[in-house]
C-alpha positions as a Markdown table, in Angstrom:
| # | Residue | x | y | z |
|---|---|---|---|---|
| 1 | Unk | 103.8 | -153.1 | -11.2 |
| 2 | Unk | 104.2 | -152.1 | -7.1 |
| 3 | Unk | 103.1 | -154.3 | -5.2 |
| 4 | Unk | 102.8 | -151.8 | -1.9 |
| 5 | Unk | 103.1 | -148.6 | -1.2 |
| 6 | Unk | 106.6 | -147.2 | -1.0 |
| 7 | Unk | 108.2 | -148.1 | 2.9 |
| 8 | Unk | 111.4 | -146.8 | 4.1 |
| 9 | Unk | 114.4 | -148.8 | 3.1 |
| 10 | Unk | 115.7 | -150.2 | 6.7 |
| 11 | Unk | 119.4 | -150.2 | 7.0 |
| 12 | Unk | 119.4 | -154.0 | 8.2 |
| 13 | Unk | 117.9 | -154.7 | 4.7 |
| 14 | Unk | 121.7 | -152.7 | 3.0 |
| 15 | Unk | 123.9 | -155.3 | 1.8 |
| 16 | Unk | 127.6 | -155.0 | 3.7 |
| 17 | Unk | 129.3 | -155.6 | 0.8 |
| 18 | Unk | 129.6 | -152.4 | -1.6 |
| 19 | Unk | 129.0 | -154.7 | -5.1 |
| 20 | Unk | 126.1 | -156.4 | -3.6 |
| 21 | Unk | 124.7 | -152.9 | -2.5 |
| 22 | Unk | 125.3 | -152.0 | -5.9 |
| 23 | Unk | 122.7 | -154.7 | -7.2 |
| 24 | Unk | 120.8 | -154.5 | -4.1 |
| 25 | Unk | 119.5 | -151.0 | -4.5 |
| 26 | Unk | 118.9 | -151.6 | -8.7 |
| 27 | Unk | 114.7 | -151.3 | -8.8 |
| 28 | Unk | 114.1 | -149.2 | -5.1 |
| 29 | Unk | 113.1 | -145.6 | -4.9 |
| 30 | Unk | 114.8 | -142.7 | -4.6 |
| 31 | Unk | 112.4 | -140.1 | -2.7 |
| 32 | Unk | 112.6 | -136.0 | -2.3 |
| 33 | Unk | 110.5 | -134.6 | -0.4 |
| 34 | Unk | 110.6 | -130.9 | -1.6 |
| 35 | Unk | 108.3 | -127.8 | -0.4 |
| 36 | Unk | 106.5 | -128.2 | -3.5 |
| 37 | Unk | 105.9 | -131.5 | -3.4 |
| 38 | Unk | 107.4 | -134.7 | -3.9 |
| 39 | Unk | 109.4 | -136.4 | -6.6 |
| 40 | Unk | 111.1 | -139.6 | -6.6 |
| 41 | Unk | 112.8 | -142.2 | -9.4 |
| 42 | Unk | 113.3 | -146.0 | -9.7 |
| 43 | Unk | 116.7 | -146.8 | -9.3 |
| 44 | Unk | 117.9 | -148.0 | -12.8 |
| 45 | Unk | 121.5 | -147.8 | -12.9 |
| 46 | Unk | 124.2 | -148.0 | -10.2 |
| 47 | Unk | 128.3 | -148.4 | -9.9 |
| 48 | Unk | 130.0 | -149.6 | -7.3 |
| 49 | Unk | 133.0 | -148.0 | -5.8 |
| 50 | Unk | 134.5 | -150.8 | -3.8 |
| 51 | Unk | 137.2 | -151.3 | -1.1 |
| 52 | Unk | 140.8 | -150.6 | -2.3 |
| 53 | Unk | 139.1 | -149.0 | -5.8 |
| 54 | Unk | 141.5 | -146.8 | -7.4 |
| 55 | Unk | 139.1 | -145.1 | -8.5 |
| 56 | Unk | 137.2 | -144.5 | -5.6 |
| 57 | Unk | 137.3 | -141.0 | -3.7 |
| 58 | Unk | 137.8 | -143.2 | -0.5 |
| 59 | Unk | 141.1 | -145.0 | -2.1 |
| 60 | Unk | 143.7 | -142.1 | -0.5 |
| 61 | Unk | 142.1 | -141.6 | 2.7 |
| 62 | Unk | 139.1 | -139.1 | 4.5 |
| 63 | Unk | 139.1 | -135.9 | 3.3 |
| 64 | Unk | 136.8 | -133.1 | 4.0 |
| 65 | Unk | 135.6 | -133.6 | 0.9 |
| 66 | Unk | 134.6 | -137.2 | 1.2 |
| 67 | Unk | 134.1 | -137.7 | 4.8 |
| 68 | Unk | 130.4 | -138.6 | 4.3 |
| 69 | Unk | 131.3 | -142.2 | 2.1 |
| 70 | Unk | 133.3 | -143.0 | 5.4 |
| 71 | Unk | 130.1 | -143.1 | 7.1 |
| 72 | Unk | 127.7 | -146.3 | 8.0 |
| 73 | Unk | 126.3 | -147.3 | 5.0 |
| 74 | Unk | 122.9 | -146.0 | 3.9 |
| 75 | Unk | 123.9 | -142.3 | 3.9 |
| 76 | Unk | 124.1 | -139.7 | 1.3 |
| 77 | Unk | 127.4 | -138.8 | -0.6 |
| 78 | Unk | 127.0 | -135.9 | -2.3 |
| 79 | Unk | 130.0 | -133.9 | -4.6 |
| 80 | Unk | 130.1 | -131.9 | -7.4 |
| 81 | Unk | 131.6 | -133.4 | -10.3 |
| 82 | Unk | 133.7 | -130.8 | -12.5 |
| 83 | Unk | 132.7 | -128.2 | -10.7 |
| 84 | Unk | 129.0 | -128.6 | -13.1 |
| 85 | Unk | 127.1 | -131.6 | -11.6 |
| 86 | Unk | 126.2 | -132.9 | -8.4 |
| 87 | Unk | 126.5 | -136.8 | -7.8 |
| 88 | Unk | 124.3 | -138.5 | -5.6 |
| 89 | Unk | 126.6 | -141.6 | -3.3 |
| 90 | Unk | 125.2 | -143.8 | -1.0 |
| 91 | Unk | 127.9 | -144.8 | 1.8 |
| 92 | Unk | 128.0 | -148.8 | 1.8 |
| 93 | Unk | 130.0 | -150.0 | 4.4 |
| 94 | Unk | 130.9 | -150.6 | 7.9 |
| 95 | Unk | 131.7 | -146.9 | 9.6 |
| 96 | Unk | 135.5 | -145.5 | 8.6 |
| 97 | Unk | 135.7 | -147.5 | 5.2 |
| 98 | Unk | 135.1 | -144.8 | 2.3 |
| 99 | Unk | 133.4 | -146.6 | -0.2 |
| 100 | Unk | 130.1 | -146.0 | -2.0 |
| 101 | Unk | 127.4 | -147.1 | -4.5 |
| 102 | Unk | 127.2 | -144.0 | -7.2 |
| 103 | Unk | 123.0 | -143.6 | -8.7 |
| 104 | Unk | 123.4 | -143.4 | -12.4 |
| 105 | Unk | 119.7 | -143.2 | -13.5 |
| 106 | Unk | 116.7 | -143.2 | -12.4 |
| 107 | Unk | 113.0 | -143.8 | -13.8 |
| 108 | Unk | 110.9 | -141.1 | -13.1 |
| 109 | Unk | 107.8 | -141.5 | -11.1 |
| 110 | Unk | 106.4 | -138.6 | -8.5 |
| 111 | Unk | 106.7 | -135.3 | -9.9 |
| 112 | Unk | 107.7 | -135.0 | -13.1 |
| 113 | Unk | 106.1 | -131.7 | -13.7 |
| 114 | Unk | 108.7 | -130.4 | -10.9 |
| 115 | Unk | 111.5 | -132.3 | -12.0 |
| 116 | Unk | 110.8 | -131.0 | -15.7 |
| 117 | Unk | 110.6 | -127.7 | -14.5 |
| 118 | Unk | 114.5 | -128.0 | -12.4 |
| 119 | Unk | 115.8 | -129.6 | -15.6 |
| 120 | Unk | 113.9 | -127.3 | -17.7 |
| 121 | Unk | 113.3 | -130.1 | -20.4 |
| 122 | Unk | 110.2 | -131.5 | -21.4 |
| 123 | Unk | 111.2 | -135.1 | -22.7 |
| 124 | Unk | 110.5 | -137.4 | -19.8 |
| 125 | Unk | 113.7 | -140.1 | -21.0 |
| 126 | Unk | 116.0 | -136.8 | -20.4 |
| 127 | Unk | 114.8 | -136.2 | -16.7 |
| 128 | Unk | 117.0 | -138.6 | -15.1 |
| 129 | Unk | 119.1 | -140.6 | -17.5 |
| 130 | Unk | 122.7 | -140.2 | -16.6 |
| 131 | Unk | 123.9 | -138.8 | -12.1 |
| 132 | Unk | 124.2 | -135.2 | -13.0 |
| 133 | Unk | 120.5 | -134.6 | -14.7 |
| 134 | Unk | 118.9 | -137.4 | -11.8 |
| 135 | Unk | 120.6 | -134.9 | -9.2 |
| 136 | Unk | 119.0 | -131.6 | -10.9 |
| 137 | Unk | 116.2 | -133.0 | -11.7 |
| 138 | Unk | 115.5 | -133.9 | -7.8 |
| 139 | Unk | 117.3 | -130.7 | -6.7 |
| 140 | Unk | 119.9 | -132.7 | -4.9 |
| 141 | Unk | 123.4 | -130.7 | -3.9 |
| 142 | Unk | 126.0 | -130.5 | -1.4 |
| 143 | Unk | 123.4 | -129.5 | 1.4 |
| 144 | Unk | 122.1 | -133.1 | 1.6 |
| 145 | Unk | 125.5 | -134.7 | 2.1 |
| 146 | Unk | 125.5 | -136.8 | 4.8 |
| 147 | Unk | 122.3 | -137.4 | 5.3 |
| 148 | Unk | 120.8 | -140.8 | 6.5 |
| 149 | Unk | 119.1 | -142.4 | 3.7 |
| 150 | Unk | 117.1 | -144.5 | 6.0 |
| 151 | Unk | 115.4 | -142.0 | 7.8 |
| 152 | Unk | 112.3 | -140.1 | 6.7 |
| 153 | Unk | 113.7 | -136.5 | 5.8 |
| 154 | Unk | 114.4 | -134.5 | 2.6 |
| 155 | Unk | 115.7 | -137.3 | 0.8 |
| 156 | Unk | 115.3 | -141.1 | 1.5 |
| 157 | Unk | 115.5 | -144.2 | 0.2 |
| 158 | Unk | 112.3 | -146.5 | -0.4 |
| 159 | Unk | 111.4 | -150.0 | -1.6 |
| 160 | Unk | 107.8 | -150.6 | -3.2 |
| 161 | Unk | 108.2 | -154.3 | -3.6 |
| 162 | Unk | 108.8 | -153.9 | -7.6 |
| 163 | Unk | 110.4 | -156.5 | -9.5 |
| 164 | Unk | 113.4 | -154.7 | -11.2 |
| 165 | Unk | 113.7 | -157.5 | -14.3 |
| 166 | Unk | 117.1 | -158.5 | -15.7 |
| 167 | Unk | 119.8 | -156.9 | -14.1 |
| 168 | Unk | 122.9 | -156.8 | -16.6 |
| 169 | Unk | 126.4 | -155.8 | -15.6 |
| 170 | Unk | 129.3 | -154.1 | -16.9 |
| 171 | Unk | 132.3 | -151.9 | -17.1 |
| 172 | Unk | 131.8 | -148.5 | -15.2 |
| 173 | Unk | 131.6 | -144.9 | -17.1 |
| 174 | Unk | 134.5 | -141.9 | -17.4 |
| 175 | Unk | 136.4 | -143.5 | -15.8 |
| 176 | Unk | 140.5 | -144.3 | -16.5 |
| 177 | Unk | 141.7 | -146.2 | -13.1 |
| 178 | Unk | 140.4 | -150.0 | -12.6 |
| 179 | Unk | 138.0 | -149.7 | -15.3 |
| 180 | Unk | 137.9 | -152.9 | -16.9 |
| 181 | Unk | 136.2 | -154.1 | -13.4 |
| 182 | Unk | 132.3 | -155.1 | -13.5 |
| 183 | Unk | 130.6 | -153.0 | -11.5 |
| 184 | Unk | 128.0 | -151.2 | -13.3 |
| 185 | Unk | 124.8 | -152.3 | -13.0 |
| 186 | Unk | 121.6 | -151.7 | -14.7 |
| 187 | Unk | 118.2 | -152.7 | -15.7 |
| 188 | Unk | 118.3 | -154.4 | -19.0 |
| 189 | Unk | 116.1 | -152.4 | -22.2 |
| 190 | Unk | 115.3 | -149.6 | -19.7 |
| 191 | Unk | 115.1 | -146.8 | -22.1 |
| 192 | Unk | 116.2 | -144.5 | -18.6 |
| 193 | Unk | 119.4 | -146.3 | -18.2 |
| 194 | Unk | 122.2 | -143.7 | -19.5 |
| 195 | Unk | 125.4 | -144.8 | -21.5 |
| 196 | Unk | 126.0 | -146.3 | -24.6 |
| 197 | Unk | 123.9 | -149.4 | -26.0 |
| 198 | Unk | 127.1 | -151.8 | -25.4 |
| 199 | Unk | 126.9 | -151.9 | -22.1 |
| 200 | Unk | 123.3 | -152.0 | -21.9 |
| 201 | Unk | 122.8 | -155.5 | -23.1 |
């Protein structure tokens, strides 16, 4: 249960290491603030994509592509993955260092009868369960990339004092470079935590 009413995440409170981010953000909110109303999820899922990650889209340099993980942490990364899904990135580290902590699920909370209707499913576990349906289901896409996470706008970040439980980690998902390292992290028996039931332990 909340203990207070959702806050702004301050930046001072963002972990400068990308891993610890990772953790850090497992259990805070993400909120949209749309012209229909609001919706927002508790973080369930994360992956880090850390410093000298090969399979990072900072690992080869600032593109105009991936300019916005180069940024101070606490901003928005947003790219479309396969040309079918939008991925919502939050920057994580000290200004000019392109790393970034990818959202994997969230738990639905505000507005599920708009996220249901920008999915267009009915079953609240497939809202947000896995980056691509969290980012339809919030109607995020490239015009939100860049944006400061820590500042009241279209799409923030927000802490409500919840106590996430058991934080398990693991391998990371689709992925073929450095993927035997540990950086997936996820509430434990959270039925909105997406992959398979290994890694979910």
């Amino acid at each position: 249960m909340s203990l207070t009413a959702p806050r702004l995440l301050a930046r001072e409170e963002l972990p400068h290491d990308t891993a610890a981010l990772a953790r850090h953000l497992i259990g805070k909110l993400v909120v949209r603030d749309l012209p229909e109303g609001r919706v927002s999820g508790r973080i369930v899922e994360t992956e880090a994509y850390v410093v000298g990650d090969a399979a990072g889209h900072g690992f080869r340099g600032m593109t105009a592509r991936n300019r916005s993980m180069f940024l101070e942490r606490g901003h928005a990364y947003v790219y479309l993955a396969y040309g079918i899904s939008f991925m919502l990135n939050v920057s994580s580290e000290a200004p000019g260092i392109g790393t970034g902590v990818l959202i994997r699920a969230l738990e639905p909370l505000e507005g599920i009868p708009i996220m249901r209707l920008n999915r267009g499913v009915e079953r609240l576990r497939d809202l947000t369960r896995g980056p691509g349906r969290l980012a339809a289901a919030l109607r995020i896409d490239r015009s939100l990339d860049g944006l400061d996470l820590c500042q009241r706008g279209p799409l923030w970040l927000a802490d409500d004092g919840h106590y996430a439980g058991e934080i398990g980690q693991s391998t990371r998902i689709g992925i073929s470079k450095d993927a035997e390292r540990l950086l997936r992290f996820h509430v434990r028996k959270n039925p909105f935590v997406s992959g398979p039931g290994s890694l979910n332990r």
